[in-house]
mmCIF file of C-alpha atoms in Angstrom:
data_model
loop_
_atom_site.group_PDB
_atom_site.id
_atom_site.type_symbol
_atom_site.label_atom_id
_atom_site.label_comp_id
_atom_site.label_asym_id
_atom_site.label_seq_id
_atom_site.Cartn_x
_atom_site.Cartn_y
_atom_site.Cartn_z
ATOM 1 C CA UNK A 79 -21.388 -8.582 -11.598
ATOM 2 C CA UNK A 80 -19.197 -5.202 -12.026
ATOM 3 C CA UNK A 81 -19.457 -2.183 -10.251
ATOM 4 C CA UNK A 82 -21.961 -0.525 -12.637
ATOM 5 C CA UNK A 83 -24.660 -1.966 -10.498
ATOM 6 C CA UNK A 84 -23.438 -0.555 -7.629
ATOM 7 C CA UNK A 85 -25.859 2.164 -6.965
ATOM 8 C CA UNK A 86 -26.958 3.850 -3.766
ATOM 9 C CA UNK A 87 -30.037 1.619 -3.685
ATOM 10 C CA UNK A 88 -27.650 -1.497 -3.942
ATOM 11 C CA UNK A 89 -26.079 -0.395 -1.185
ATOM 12 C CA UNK A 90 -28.281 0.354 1.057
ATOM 13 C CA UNK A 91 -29.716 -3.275 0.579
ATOM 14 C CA UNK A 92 -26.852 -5.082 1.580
ATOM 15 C CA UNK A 93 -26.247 -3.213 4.330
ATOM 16 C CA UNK A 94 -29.906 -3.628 5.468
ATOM 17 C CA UNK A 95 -28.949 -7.373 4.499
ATOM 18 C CA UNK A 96 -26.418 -7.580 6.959
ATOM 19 C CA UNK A 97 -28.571 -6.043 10.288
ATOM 20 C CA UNK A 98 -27.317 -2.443 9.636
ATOM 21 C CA UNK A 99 -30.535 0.154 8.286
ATOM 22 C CA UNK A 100 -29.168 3.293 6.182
ATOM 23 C CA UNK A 101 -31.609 6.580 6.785
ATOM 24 C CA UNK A 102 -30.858 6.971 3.035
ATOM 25 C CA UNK A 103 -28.236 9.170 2.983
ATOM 26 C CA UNK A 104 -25.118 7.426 1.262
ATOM 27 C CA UNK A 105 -21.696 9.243 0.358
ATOM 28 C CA UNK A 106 -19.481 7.753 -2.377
ATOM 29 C CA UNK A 107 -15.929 7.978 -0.830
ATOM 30 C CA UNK A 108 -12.859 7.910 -3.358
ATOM 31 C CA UNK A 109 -11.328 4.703 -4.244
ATOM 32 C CA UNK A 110 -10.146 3.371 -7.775
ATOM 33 C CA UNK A 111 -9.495 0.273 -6.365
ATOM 34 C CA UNK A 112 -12.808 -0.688 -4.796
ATOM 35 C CA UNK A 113 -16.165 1.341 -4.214
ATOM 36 C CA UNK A 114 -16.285 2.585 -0.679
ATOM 37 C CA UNK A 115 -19.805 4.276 0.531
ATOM 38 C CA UNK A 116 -20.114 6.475 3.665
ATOM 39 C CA UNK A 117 -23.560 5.522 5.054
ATOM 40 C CA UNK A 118 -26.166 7.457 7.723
ATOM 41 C CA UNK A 119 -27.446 4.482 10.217
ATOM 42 C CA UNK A 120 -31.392 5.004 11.774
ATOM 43 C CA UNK A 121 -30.060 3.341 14.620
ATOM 44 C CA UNK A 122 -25.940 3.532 15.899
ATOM 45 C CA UNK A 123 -24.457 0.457 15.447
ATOM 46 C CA UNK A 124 -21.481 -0.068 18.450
ATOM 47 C CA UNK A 125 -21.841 3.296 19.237
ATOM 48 C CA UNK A 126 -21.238 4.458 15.196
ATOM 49 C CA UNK A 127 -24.055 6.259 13.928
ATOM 50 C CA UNK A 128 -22.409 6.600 10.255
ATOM 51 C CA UNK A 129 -19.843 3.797 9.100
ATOM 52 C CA UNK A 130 -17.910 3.026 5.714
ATOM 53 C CA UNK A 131 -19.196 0.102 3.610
ATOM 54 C CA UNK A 132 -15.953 -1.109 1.273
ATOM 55 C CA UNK A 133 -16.826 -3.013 -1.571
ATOM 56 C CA UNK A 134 -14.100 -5.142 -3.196
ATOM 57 C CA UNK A 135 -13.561 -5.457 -6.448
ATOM 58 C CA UNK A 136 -14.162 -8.689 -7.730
ATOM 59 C CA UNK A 137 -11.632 -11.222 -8.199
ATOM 60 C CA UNK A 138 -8.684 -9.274 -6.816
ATOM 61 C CA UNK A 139 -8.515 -10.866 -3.727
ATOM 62 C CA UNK A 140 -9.837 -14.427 -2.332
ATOM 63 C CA UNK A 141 -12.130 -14.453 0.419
ATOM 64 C CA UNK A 142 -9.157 -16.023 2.784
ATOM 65 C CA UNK A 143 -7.125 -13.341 1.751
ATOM 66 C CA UNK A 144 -9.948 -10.911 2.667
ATOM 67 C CA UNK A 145 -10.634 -12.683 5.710
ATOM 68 C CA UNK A 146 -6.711 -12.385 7.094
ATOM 69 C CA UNK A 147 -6.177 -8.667 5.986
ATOM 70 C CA UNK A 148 -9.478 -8.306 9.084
ATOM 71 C CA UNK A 149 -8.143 -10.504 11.383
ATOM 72 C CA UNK A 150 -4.955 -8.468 11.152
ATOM 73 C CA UNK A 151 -6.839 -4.844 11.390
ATOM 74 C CA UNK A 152 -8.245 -6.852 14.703
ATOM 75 C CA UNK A 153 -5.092 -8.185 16.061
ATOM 76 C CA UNK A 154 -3.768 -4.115 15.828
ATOM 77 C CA UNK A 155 -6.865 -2.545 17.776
ATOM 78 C CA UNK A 156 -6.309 -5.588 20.001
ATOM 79 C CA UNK A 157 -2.548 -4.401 20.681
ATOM 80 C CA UNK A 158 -4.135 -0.704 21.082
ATOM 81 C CA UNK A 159 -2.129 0.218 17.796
ATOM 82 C CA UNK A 160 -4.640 2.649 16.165
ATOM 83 C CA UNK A 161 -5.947 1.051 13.267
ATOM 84 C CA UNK A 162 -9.667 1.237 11.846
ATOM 85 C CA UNK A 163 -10.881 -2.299 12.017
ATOM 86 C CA UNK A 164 -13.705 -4.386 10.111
ATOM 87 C CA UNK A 165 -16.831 -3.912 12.407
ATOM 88 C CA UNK A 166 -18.834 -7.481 13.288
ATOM 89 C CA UNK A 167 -21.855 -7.640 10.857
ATOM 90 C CA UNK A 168 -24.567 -8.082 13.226
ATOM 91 C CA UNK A 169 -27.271 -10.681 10.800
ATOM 92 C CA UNK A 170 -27.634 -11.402 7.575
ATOM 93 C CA UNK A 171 -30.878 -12.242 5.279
ATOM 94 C CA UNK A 172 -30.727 -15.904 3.225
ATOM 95 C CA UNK A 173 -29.465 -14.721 0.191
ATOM 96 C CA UNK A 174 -25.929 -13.293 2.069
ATOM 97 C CA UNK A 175 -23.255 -15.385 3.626
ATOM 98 C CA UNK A 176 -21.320 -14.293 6.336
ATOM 99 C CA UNK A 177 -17.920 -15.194 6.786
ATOM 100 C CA UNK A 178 -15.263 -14.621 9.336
ATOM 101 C CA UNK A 179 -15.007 -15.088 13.124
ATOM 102 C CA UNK A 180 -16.255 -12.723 14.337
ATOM 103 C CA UNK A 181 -18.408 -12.561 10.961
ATOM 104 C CA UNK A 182 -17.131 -9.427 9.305
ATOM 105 C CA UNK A 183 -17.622 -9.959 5.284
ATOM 106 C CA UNK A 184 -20.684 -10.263 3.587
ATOM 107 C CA UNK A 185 -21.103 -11.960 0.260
ATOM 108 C CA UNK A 186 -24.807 -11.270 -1.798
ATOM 109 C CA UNK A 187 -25.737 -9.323 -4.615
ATOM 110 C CA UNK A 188 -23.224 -9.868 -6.496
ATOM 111 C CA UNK A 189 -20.219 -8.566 -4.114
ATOM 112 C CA UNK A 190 -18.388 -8.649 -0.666
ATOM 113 C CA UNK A 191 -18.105 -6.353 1.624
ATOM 114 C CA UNK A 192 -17.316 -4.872 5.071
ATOM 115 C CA UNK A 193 -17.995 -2.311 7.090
ATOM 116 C CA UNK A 194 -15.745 -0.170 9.501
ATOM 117 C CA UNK A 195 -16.416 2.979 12.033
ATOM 118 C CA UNK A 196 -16.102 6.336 10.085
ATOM 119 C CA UNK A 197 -13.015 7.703 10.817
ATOM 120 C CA UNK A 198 -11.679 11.391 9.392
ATOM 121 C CA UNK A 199 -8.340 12.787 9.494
ATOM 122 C CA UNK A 200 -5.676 14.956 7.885
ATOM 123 C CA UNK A 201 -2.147 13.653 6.243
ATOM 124 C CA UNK A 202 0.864 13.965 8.714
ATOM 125 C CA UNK A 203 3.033 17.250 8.984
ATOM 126 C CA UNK A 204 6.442 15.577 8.334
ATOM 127 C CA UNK A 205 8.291 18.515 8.455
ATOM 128 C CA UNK A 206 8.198 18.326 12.338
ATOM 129 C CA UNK A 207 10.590 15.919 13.752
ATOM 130 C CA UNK A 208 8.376 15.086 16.542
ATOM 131 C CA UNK A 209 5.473 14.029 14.502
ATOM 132 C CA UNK A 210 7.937 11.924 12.178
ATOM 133 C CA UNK A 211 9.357 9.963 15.643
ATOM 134 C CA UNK A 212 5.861 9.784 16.816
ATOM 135 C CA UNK A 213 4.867 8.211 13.287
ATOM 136 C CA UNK A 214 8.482 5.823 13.267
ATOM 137 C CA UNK A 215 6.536 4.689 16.925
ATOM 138 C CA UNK A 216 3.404 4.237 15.333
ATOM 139 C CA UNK A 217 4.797 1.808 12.637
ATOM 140 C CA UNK A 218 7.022 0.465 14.806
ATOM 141 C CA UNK A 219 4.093 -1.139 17.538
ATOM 142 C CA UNK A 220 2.580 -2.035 13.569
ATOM 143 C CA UNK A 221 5.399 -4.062 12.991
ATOM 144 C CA UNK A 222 5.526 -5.741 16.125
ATOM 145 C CA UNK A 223 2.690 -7.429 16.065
ATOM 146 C CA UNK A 224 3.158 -8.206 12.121
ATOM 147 C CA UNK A 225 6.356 -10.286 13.116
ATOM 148 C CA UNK A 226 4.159 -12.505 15.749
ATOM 149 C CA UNK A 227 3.333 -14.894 12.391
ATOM 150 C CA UNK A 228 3.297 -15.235 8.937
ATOM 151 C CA UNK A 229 0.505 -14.127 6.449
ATOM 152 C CA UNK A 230 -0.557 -17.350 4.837
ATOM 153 C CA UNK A 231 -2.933 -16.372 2.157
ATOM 154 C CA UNK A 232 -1.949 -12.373 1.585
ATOM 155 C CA UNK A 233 0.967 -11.490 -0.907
ATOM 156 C CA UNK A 234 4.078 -12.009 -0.042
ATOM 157 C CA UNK A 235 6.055 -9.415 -1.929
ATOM 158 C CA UNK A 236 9.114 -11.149 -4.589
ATOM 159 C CA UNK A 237 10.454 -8.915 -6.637
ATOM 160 C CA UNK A 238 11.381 -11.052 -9.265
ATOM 161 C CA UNK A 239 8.228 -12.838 -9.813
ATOM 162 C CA UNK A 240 6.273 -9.412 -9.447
ATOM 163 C CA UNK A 241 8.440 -7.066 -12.009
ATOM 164 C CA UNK A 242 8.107 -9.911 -14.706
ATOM 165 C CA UNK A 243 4.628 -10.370 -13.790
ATOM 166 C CA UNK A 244 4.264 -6.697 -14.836
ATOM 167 C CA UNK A 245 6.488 -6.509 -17.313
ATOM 168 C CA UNK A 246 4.622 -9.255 -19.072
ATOM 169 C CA UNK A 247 1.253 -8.085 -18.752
ATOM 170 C CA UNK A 248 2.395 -4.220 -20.037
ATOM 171 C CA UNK A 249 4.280 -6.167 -23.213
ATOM 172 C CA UNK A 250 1.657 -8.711 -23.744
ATOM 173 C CA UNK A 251 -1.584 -6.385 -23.569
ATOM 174 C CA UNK A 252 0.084 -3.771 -26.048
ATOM 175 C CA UNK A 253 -0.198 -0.839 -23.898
ATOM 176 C CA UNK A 254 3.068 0.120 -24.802
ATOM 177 C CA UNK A 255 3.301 2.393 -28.172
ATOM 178 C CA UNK A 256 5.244 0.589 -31.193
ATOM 179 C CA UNK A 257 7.641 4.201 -31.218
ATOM 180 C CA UNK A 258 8.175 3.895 -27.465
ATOM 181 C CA UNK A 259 8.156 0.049 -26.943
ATOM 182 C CA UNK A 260 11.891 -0.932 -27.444
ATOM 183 C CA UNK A 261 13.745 1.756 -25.682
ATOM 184 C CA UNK A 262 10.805 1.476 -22.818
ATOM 185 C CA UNK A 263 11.848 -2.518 -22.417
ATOM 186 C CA UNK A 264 15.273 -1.923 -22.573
ATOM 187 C CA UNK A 265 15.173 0.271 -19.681
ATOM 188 C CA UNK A 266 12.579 -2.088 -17.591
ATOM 189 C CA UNK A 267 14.786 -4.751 -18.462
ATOM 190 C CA UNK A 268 17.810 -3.405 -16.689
ATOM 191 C CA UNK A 269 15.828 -1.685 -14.221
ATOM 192 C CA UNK A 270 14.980 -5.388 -12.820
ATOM 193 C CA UNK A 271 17.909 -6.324 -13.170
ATOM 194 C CA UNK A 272 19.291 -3.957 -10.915
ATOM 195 C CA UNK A 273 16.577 -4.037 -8.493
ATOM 196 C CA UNK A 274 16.880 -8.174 -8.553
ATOM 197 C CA UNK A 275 20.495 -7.290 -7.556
ATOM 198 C CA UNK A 276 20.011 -5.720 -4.581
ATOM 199 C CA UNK A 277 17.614 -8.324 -3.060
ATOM 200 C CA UNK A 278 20.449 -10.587 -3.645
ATOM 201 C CA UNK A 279 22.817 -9.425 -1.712
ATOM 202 C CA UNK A 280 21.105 -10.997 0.895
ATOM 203 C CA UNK A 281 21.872 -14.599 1.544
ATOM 204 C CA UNK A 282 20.916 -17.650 3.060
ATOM 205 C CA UNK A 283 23.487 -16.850 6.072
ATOM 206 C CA UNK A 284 22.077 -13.262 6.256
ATOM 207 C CA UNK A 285 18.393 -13.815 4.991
ATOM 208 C CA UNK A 286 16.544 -10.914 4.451
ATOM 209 C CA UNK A 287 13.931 -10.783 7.581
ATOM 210 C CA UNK A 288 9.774 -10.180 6.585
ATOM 211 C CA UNK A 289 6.672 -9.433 8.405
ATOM 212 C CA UNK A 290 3.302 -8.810 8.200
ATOM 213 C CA UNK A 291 3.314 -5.096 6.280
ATOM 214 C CA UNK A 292 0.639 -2.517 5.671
ATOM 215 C CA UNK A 293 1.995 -2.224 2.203
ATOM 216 C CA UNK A 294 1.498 0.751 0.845
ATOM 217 C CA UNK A 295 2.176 3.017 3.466
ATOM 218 C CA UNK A 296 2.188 6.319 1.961
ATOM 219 C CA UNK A 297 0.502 9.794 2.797
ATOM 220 C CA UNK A 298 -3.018 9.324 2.109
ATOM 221 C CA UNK A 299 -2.918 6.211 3.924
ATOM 222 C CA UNK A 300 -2.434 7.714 6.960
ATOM 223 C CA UNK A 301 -4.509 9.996 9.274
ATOM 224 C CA UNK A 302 -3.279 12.246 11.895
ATOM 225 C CA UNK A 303 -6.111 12.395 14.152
ATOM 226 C CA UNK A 304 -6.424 13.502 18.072
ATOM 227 C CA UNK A 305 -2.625 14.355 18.071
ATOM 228 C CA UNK A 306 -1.505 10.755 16.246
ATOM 229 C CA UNK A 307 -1.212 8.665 13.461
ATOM 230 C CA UNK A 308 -4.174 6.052 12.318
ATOM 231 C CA UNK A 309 -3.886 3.358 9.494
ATOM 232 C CA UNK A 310 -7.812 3.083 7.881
ATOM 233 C CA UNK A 311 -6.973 0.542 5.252
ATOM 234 C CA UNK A 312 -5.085 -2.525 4.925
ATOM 235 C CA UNK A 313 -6.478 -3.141 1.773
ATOM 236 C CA UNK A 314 -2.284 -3.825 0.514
ATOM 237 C CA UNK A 315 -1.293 -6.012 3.568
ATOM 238 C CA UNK A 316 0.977 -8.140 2.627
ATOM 239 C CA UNK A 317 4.404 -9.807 3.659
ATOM 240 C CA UNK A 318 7.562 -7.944 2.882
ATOM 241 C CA UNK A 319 10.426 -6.294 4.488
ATOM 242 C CA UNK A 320 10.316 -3.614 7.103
ATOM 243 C CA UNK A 321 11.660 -1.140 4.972
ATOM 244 C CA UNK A 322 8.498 -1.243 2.553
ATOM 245 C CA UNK A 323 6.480 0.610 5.092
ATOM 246 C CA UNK A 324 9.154 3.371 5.458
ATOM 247 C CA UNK A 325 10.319 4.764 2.262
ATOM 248 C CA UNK A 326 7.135 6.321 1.276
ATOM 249 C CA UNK A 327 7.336 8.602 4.108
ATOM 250 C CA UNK A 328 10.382 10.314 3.372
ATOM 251 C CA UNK A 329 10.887 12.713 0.590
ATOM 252 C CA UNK A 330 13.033 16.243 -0.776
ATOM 253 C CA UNK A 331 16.383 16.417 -1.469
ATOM 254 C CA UNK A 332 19.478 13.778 -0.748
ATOM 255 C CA UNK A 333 20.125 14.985 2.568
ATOM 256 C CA UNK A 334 16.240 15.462 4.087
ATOM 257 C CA UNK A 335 15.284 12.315 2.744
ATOM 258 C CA UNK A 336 18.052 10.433 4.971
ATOM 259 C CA UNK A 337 17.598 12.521 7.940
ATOM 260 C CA UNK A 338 13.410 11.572 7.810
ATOM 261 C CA UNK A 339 14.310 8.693 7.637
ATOM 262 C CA UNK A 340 16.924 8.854 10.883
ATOM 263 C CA UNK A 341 14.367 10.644 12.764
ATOM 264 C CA UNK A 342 11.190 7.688 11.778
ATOM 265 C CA UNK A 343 13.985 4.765 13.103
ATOM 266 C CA UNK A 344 14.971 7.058 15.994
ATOM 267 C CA UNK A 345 10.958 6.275 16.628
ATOM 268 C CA UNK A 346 10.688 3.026 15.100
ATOM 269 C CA UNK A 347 13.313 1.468 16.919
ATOM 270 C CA UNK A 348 11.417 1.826 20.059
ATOM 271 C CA UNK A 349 9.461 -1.396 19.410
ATOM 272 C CA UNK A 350 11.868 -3.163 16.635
ATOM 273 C CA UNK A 351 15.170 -3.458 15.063
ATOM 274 C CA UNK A 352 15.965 -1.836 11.636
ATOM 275 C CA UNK A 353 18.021 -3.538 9.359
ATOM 276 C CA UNK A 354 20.189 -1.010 8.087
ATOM 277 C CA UNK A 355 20.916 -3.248 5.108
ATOM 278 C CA UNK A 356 17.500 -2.559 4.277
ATOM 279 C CA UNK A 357 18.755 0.625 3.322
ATOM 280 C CA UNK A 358 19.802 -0.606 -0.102
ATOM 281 C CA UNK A 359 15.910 -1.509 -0.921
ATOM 282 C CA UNK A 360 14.686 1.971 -1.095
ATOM 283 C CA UNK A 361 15.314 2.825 -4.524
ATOM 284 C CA UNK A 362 14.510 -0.783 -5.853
ATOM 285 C CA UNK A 363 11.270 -0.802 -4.301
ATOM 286 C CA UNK A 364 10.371 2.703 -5.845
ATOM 287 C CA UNK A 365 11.608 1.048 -9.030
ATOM 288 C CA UNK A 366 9.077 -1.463 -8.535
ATOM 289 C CA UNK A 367 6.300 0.583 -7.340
ATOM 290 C CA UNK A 368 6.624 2.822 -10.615
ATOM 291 C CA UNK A 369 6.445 -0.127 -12.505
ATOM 292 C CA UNK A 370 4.131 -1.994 -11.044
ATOM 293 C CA UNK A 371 1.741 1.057 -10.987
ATOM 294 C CA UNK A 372 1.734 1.021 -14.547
ATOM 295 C CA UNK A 373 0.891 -2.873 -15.125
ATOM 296 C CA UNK A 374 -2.200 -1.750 -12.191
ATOM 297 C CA UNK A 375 -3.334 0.602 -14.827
ATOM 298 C CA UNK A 376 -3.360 -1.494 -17.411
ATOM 299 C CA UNK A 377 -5.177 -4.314 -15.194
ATOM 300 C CA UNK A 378 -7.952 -1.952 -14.510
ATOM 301 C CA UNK A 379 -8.008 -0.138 -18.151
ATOM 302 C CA UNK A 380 -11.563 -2.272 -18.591
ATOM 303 C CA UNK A 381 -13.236 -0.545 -15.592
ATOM 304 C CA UNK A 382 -14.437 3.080 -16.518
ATOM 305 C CA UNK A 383 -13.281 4.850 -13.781
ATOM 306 C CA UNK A 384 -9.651 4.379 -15.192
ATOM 307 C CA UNK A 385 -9.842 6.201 -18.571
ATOM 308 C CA UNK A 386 -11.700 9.044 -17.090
ATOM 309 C CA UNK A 387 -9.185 9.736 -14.591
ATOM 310 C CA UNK A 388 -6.021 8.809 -16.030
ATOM 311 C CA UNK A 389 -6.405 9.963 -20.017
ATOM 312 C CA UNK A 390 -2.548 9.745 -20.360
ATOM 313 C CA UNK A 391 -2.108 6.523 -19.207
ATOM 314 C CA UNK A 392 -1.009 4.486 -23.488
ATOM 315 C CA UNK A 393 -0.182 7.684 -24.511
ATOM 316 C CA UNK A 394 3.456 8.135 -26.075
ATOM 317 C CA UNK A 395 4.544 10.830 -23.671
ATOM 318 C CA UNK A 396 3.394 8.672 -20.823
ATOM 319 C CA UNK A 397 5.996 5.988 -21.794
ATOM 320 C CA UNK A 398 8.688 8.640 -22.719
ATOM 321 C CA UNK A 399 8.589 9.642 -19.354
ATOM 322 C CA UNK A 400 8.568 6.501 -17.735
ATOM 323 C CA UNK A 401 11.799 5.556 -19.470
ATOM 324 C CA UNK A 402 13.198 8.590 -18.630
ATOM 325 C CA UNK A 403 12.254 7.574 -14.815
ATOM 326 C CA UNK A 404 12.984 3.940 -15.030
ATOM 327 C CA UNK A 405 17.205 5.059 -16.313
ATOM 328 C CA UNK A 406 16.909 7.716 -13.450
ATOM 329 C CA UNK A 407 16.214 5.167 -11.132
ATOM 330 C CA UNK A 408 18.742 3.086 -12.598
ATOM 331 C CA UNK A 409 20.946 5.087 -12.040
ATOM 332 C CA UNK A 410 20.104 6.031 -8.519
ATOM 333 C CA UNK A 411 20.389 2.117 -7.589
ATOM 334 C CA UNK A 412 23.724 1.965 -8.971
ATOM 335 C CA UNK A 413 24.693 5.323 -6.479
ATOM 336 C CA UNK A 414 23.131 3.423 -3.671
ATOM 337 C CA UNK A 415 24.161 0.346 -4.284
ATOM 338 C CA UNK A 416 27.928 1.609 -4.246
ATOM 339 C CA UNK A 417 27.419 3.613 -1.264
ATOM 340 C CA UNK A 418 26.372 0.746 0.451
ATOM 341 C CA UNK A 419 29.012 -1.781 -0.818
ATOM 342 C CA UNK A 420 32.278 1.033 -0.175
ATOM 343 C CA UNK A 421 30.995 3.192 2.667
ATOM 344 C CA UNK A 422 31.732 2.441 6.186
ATOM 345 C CA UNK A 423 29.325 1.516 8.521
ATOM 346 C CA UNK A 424 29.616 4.669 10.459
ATOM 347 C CA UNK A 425 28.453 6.846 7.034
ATOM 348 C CA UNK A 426 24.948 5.676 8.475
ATOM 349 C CA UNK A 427 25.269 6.306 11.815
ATOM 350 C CA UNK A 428 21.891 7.964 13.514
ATOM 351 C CA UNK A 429 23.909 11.341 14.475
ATOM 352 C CA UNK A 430 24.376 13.348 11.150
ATOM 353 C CA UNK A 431 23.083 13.044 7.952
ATOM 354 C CA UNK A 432 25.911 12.256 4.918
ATOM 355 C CA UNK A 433 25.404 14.856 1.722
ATOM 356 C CA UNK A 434 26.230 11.601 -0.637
ATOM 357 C CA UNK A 435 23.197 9.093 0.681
ATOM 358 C CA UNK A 436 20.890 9.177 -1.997
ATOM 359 C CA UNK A 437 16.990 8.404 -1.850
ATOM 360 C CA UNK A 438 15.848 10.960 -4.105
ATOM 361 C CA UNK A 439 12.015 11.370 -5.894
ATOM 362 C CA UNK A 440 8.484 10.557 -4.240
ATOM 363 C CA UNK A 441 6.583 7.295 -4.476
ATOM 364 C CA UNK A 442 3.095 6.790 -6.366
ATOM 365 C CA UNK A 443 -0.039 7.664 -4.786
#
């Protein structure tokens, strides 16, 4: 069953399914990825007289990965990091399974789902230093309990095996105009190469270290709310490198970009180590992120909601600009790269910021 059975009605059966009565009033939130429903309770449930019913979309993710990305969320509020975590479903009617311990996803009608507290906020000021250290803190406590273990069912990001995942799926699916198709490649091509590059520089001596991420840890994933930060959805959790939940949160010109990202470790570093090395990941990870935004597109060009709201996605000026990005980037790898490789160490020290560091350009939404 798709989504275009998802109506209000629908929803306010499951969650009457599941021990938790909507008054009727039901608020579609936005989300391309799944269909998320602000819902009015008769009664409070654990104090919560309105909570947010997510419905994922089908066949993205298994139920065990569902089930770790919650125990996660409730290994953070456990650790008093300020996350918004998967309510317990109180009951559930024959026709819907509960899963989970506690039981926090339903499966009936078609779909799964949870439920969380309503939570509202506003996108971080970063030009204030303070609130930059205070969100480098935030992430930081995040990342300390996401090196405790190992996520055994969630994605473990590999950028080789993801860009040619991509790559294949734009090529195969013919989403890429015959006029734009071979200089487009070309530029992919080499793009991956470079970014492949940099994850090989480190080695089986000097492994580079993962943990349990957010994942997509930009702007509109997090809410400033009574005077700090708050992560509502781990929807993207996955395994990666500590750097993958940092370089979204910097942006401007050469020499802002570096100093953010000074003042977030001056924060971060409070509950774990950086690895500067990590340094060099910043623009291959955009690289990937642009790319692998574009194969998500094409993934979810069957579900409605994706034409209507992104009309230039195919088009030829679509993929003239994103070769014109893609040999941007690869160029900007090749600066960083070469900073990294010549510089000495203290051209990253925590002090100053050096005009010729380069992490230029803003990630994907």
């Amino acid at each position: 069953m798709d989504y275009s059975h998802l109506d209000p009605q629908r929803v306010l059966d499951a969650l009457d399914a599941v021990g938790l009565r909507g008054d009727g009033r039901v608020l579609q939130l936005n989300s391309y990825e799944n269909r998320v429903f602000q819902v009015f309770l008769e009664e409070p449930h654990q104090g919560h007289s309105a909570v947010v019913a997510k419905f994922y979309r089908p066949g993205r993710w298994s139920d065990a990965q569902i089930l770790e990305e919650h125990a996660f969320a409730l290994e953070l509020a456990a650790a008093e990091v300020p996350v918004v975590p998967p309510l317990a479903l109180p009951s559930a009617t024959p026709e819907v399974q509960l899963l989970g311990t506690p039981p926090t996803l339903a499966c009936g009608f078609g779909h799964r789902w949870g439920v969380s507290a309503r939570c509202a906020g506003r996108e971080p000021e970063l030009e204030d230093p303070a609130a930059l250290r205070q969100l480098g803190r935030f992430i930081g406590r995040l990342h300390a309990v996401g090196r405790q273990r190992v996520f055994e069912h969630r994605h473990h990001l590999h950028p080789r095996a993801d860009g040619e995942r991509a790559l294949r799926l734009l090529l195969a699916g013919g989403f890429v105009p015959d006029t734009e198709r071979a200089p487009w490649q070309q530029a992919c091509e080499q793009a991956l190469a470079a970014v492949n590059a940099a994850f090989d520089t480190f080695t089986p001596k000097a492994p580079l270290q993962t943990l349990r991420l957010h994942g997509d840890c930009h702007l509109g994933n997090v809410l400033w709310r009574d005077g700090s930060p708050h992560i509502v959805d781990l929807d993207d959790a996955m395994q990666g490198p500590a750097v993958q939940d940092l370089w979204m949160l910097v942006s401007g010109d050469h020499a802002t970009m570096a100093q953010q990202l000074n003042t977030l470790l001056e924060g971060y570093e409070q509950f774990c180590d950086f690895d500067e090395r990590e340094r060099r990941l910043i623009e291959p990870l955009r690289t990937l992120r642009m790319l692998r935004h574009s194969a998500w597109l094409a993934e979810r060009w069957s579900d409605p909601t994706f034409p209507l709201n992104f009309p230039f996605f195919g088009t030829a000026a679509y993929w003239n600009q994103q070769t014109t990005q893609l040999r941007e980037q690869i160029e900007a790898m090749a600066e960083t790269a070469a900073l990294m490789d010549n510089a000495p160490e203290a051209r990253w020290h925590r002090g100053g910021v050096d005009e010729d560091v380069s992490f230029d350009g803003d990630g994907f939404a």
